[in-house]
Amino acid sequence: MSSSSASSPLRHLLTLRSRIFQHTPPPPPHAPGGLRTGAKLLKRPLVGPSMLNYYPPSLRLRSLGLFENPGGEGERFFLQDAKEVQRLKDVERKKRLGKGPPKKGELRRAVRKAAGTDHDHETHNSLARTGQGRRAAMKGKKK
């Protein structure tokens, strides 16, 4: 078999494969080195218009006048979340009824007092002087 007859079935196979799998057809035998033509890339639709349509148009809040205080006193007016406003009203109402959250550290101190472990500085210092503090307990555990 000569090289031309051997390349003909191979060329036919490559052409069939390109039709089935939608590849670019193989370059003709006279093309130098079988350079890529870019035909597949050029057949695809452009991405730009669909990408621009993906995002909604941007809102210009300053042009809507939402950042200026309606009273005109020069203060900034920020958009408010209705749920957050309602939550703040509920917290304020509970505080007035005495059911609000405790002040920072208040709950912890109350729990210690109830357990009898809330020592003030004088008690702590007296325990340290008599050797009944933490160090004395650690001395008993030495090996």
PDB file of C-alpha atoms in Angstrom:
ATOM      1  CA  MET A   1       0.000   0.000   0.000  1.00  0.00           C
ATOM      2  CA  SER A   2       1.229   3.434  -0.779  1.00  0.00           C
ATOM      3  CA  SER A   3       1.132   6.326   1.676  1.00  0.00           C
ATOM      4  CA  SER A   4      -1.674   8.074  -0.233  1.00  0.00           C
ATOM      5  CA  SER A   5      -3.930   5.020  -0.124  1.00  0.00           C
ATOM      6  CA  ALA A   6      -3.179   4.518   3.596  1.00  0.00           C
ATOM      7  CA  SER A   7      -3.945   8.142   4.395  1.00  0.00           C
ATOM      8  CA  SER A   8      -7.246   8.125   2.491  1.00  0.00           C
ATOM      9  CA  PRO A   9      -9.094   5.755   4.908  1.00  0.00           C
ATOM     10  CA  LEU A  10      -7.537   7.594   7.833  1.00  0.00           C
ATOM     11  CA  ARG A  11      -8.672  10.905   6.394  1.00  0.00           C
ATOM     12  CA  HIS A  12     -12.165   9.492   5.841  1.00  0.00           C
ATOM     13  CA  LEU A  13     -12.246   8.260   9.456  1.00  0.00           C
ATOM     14  CA  LEU A  14     -11.179  11.683  10.755  1.00  0.00           C
ATOM     15  CA  THR A  15     -13.866  13.390   8.683  1.00  0.00           C
ATOM     16  CA  LEU A  16     -16.560  11.039  10.004  1.00  0.00           C
ATOM     17  CA  ARG A  17     -15.354  11.559  13.557  1.00  0.00           C
ATOM     18  CA  SER A  18     -15.522  15.339  13.150  1.00  0.00           C
ATOM     19  CA  ARG A  19     -19.135  15.099  11.917  1.00  0.00           C
ATOM     20  CA  ILE A  20     -20.231  12.775  14.738  1.00  0.00           C
ATOM     21  CA  PHE A  21     -18.554  14.623  17.594  1.00  0.00           C
ATOM     22  CA  GLN A  22     -18.924  18.070  16.003  1.00  0.00           C
ATOM     23  CA  HIS A  23     -15.229  18.814  15.907  1.00  0.00           C
ATOM     24  CA  THR A  24     -13.647  20.985  13.298  1.00  0.00           C
ATOM     25  CA  PRO A  25     -12.825  18.908  10.247  1.00  0.00           C
ATOM     26  CA  PRO A  26      -9.209  17.900   9.921  1.00  0.00           C
ATOM     27  CA  PRO A  27      -7.115  20.316   7.899  1.00  0.00           C
ATOM     28  CA  PRO A  28      -6.512  19.429   4.279  1.00  0.00           C
ATOM     29  CA  PRO A  29      -3.320  17.534   3.584  1.00  0.00           C
ATOM     30  CA  HIS A  30      -1.763  20.541   1.867  1.00  0.00           C
ATOM     31  CA  ALA A  31      -2.103  22.744   5.023  1.00  0.00           C
ATOM     32  CA  PRO A  32       1.337  23.207   6.600  1.00  0.00           C
ATOM     33  CA  GLY A  33       1.461  21.337   9.914  1.00  0.00           C
ATOM     34  CA  GLY A  34      -2.344  21.186  10.251  1.00  0.00           C
ATOM     35  CA  LEU A  35      -2.698  24.627  11.837  1.00  0.00           C
ATOM     36  CA  ARG A  36      -5.889  25.400  13.712  1.00  0.00           C
ATOM     37  CA  THR A  37      -8.318  27.678  11.948  1.00  0.00           C
ATOM     38  CA  GLY A  38     -10.360  28.935  14.906  1.00  0.00           C
ATOM     39  CA  ALA A  39     -13.610  27.998  13.124  1.00  0.00           C
ATOM     40  CA  LYS A  40     -15.107  26.362  16.224  1.00  0.00           C
ATOM     41  CA  LEU A  41     -14.480  29.467  18.309  1.00  0.00           C
ATOM     42  CA  LEU A  42     -15.969  31.738  15.667  1.00  0.00           C
ATOM     43  CA  LYS A  43     -19.135  29.607  15.386  1.00  0.00           C
ATOM     44  CA  ARG A  44     -20.008  30.060  19.049  1.00  0.00           C
ATOM     45  CA  PRO A  45     -22.402  32.900  19.950  1.00  0.00           C
ATOM     46  CA  LEU A  46     -20.928  35.988  21.556  1.00  0.00           C
ATOM     47  CA  VAL A  47     -20.817  36.003  25.363  1.00  0.00           C
ATOM     48  CA  GLY A  48     -20.854  39.761  25.939  1.00  0.00           C
ATOM     49  CA  PRO A  49     -24.564  40.566  25.426  1.00  0.00           C
ATOM     50  CA  SER A  50     -25.784  37.679  27.581  1.00  0.00           C
ATOM     51  CA  MET A  51     -23.325  38.625  30.320  1.00  0.00           C
ATOM     52  CA  LEU A  52     -24.588  42.206  30.324  1.00  0.00           C
ATOM     53  CA  ASN A  53     -28.194  41.002  30.589  1.00  0.00           C
ATOM     54  CA  TYR A  54     -27.347  38.745  33.553  1.00  0.00           C
ATOM     55  CA  TYR A  55     -26.919  41.587  36.047  1.00  0.00           C
ATOM     56  CA  PRO A  56     -29.805  43.950  36.820  1.00  0.00           C
ATOM     57  CA  PRO A  57     -29.305  47.650  36.115  1.00  0.00           C
ATOM     58  CA  SER A  58     -27.617  49.405  39.017  1.00  0.00           C
ATOM     59  CA  LEU A  59     -29.660  51.738  41.205  1.00  0.00           C
ATOM     60  CA  ARG A  60     -28.335  55.200  41.885  1.00  0.00           C
ATOM     61  CA  LEU A  61     -29.667  55.898  45.386  1.00  0.00           C
ATOM     62  CA  ARG A  62     -28.371  59.451  45.418  1.00  0.00           C
ATOM     63  CA  SER A  63     -30.366  60.274  42.308  1.00  0.00           C
ATOM     64  CA  LEU A  64     -33.494  58.890  43.999  1.00  0.00           C
ATOM     65  CA  GLY A  65     -32.933  61.222  46.950  1.00  0.00           C
ATOM     66  CA  LEU A  66     -33.012  58.456  49.539  1.00  0.00           C
ATOM     67  CA  PHE A  67     -29.881  59.617  51.337  1.00  0.00           C
ATOM     68  CA  GLU A  68     -31.077  63.088  52.152  1.00  0.00           C
ATOM     69  CA  ASN A  69     -33.083  63.691  55.296  1.00  0.00           C
ATOM     70  CA  PRO A  70     -36.646  64.713  54.454  1.00  0.00           C
ATOM     71  CA  GLY A  71     -36.499  67.269  57.301  1.00  0.00           C
ATOM     72  CA  GLY A  72     -33.642  69.035  55.531  1.00  0.00           C
ATOM     73  CA  GLU A  73     -31.461  69.368  58.644  1.00  0.00           C
ATOM     74  CA  GLY A  74     -28.430  67.997  56.846  1.00  0.00           C
ATOM     75  CA  GLU A  75     -28.430  64.655  58.659  1.00  0.00           C
ATOM     76  CA  ARG A  76     -27.982  61.500  56.676  1.00  0.00           C
ATOM     77  CA  PHE A  77     -30.985  59.264  56.256  1.00  0.00           C
ATOM     78  CA  PHE A  78     -30.201  55.579  55.884  1.00  0.00           C
ATOM     79  CA  LEU A  79     -32.467  52.895  54.585  1.00  0.00           C
ATOM     80  CA  GLN A  80     -33.932  50.878  57.442  1.00  0.00           C
ATOM     81  CA  ASP A  81     -34.883  47.251  57.601  1.00  0.00           C
ATOM     82  CA  ALA A  82     -38.471  46.892  58.823  1.00  0.00           C
ATOM     83  CA  LYS A  83     -37.676  43.695  60.745  1.00  0.00           C
ATOM     84  CA  GLU A  84     -34.730  45.336  62.523  1.00  0.00           C
ATOM     85  CA  VAL A  85     -36.830  48.363  63.475  1.00  0.00           C
ATOM     86  CA  GLN A  86     -39.517  46.071  64.901  1.00  0.00           C
ATOM     87  CA  ARG A  87     -36.887  44.072  66.817  1.00  0.00           C
ATOM     88  CA  LEU A  88     -35.474  47.245  68.387  1.00  0.00           C
ATOM     89  CA  LYS A  89     -38.983  48.345  69.402  1.00  0.00           C
ATOM     90  CA  ASP A  90     -39.603  44.948  71.014  1.00  0.00           C
ATOM     91  CA  VAL A  91     -36.309  45.106  72.935  1.00  0.00           C
ATOM     92  CA  GLU A  92     -37.141  48.610  74.185  1.00  0.00           C
ATOM     93  CA  ARG A  93     -40.615  47.488  75.295  1.00  0.00           C
ATOM     94  CA  LYS A  94     -39.172  44.478  77.156  1.00  0.00           C
ATOM     95  CA  LYS A  95     -36.619  46.708  78.897  1.00  0.00           C
ATOM     96  CA  ARG A  96     -39.429  48.965  80.127  1.00  0.00           C
ATOM     97  CA  LEU A  97     -41.215  45.909  81.518  1.00  0.00           C
ATOM     98  CA  GLY A  98     -38.017  44.734  83.224  1.00  0.00           C
ATOM     99  CA  LYS A  99     -37.638  41.701  80.966  1.00  0.00           C
ATOM    100  CA  GLY A 100     -34.722  42.923  78.868  1.00  0.00           C
ATOM    101  CA  PRO A 101     -31.334  41.258  78.666  1.00  0.00           C
ATOM    102  CA  PRO A 102     -29.163  41.621  81.785  1.00  0.00           C
ATOM    103  CA  LYS A 103     -26.238  44.017  81.797  1.00  0.00           C
ATOM    104  CA  LYS A 104     -22.859  42.640  80.854  1.00  0.00           C
ATOM    105  CA  GLY A 105     -21.465  40.471  83.665  1.00  0.00           C
ATOM    106  CA  GLU A 106     -24.578  40.816  85.818  1.00  0.00           C
ATOM    107  CA  LEU A 107     -25.810  37.269  85.196  1.00  0.00           C
ATOM    108  CA  ARG A 108     -22.414  35.735  85.904  1.00  0.00           C
ATOM    109  CA  ARG A 109     -22.076  37.540  89.227  1.00  0.00           C
ATOM    110  CA  ALA A 110     -25.613  36.489  90.251  1.00  0.00           C
ATOM    111  CA  VAL A 111     -24.821  32.841  89.506  1.00  0.00           C
ATOM    112  CA  ARG A 112     -21.610  33.006  91.560  1.00  0.00           C
ATOM    113  CA  LYS A 113     -23.397  34.660  94.470  1.00  0.00           C
ATOM    114  CA  ALA A 114     -26.066  31.965  94.453  1.00  0.00           C
ATOM    115  CA  ALA A 115     -23.355  29.289  94.502  1.00  0.00           C
ATOM    116  CA  GLY A 116     -21.475  31.102  97.272  1.00  0.00           C
ATOM    117  CA  THR A 117     -18.272  31.448  95.268  1.00  0.00           C
ATOM    118  CA  ASP A 118     -18.420  35.183  94.612  1.00  0.00           C
ATOM    119  CA  HIS A 119     -15.452  36.446  96.628  1.00  0.00           C
ATOM    120  CA  ASP A 120     -14.626  40.077  96.843  1.00  0.00           C
ATOM    121  CA  HIS A 121     -11.004  41.259  96.971  1.00  0.00           C
ATOM    122  CA  GLU A 122     -10.797  41.271 100.769  1.00  0.00           C
ATOM    123  CA  THR A 123     -11.854  37.630 100.990  1.00  0.00           C
ATOM    124  CA  HIS A 124      -9.401  36.698  98.258  1.00  0.00           C
ATOM    125  CA  ASN A 125      -6.544  38.536  99.977  1.00  0.00           C
ATOM    126  CA  SER A 126      -7.302  36.955 103.346  1.00  0.00           C
ATOM    127  CA  LEU A 127      -7.272  33.484 101.786  1.00  0.00           C
ATOM    128  CA  ALA A 128      -3.944  34.240 100.150  1.00  0.00           C
ATOM    129  CA  ARG A 129      -2.459  35.445 103.461  1.00  0.00           C
ATOM    130  CA  THR A 130      -3.540  32.362 105.355  1.00  0.00           C
ATOM    131  CA  GLY A 131      -2.314  30.017 102.641  1.00  0.00           C
ATOM    132  CA  GLN A 132      -5.749  28.619 101.886  1.00  0.00           C
ATOM    133  CA  GLY A 133      -5.866  29.877  98.314  1.00  0.00           C
ATOM    134  CA  ARG A 134      -5.149  28.111  95.060  1.00  0.00           C
ATOM    135  CA  ARG A 135      -1.411  27.736  95.711  1.00  0.00           C
ATOM    136  CA  ALA A 136      -2.028  25.923  98.968  1.00  0.00           C
ATOM    137  CA  ALA A 137      -4.313  23.495  97.181  1.00  0.00           C
ATOM    138  CA  MET A 138      -1.657  22.922  94.528  1.00  0.00           C
ATOM    139  CA  LYS A 139       1.011  22.214  97.174  1.00  0.00           C
ATOM    140  CA  GLY A 140      -1.026  19.293  98.439  1.00  0.00           C
ATOM    141  CA  LYS A 141      -1.108  17.754  94.949  1.00  0.00           C
ATOM    142  CA  LYS A 142       2.688  17.759  94.450  1.00  0.00           C
ATOM    143  CA  LYS A 143       4.310  14.412  93.729  1.00  0.00           C
TER     144      LYS A 143
END
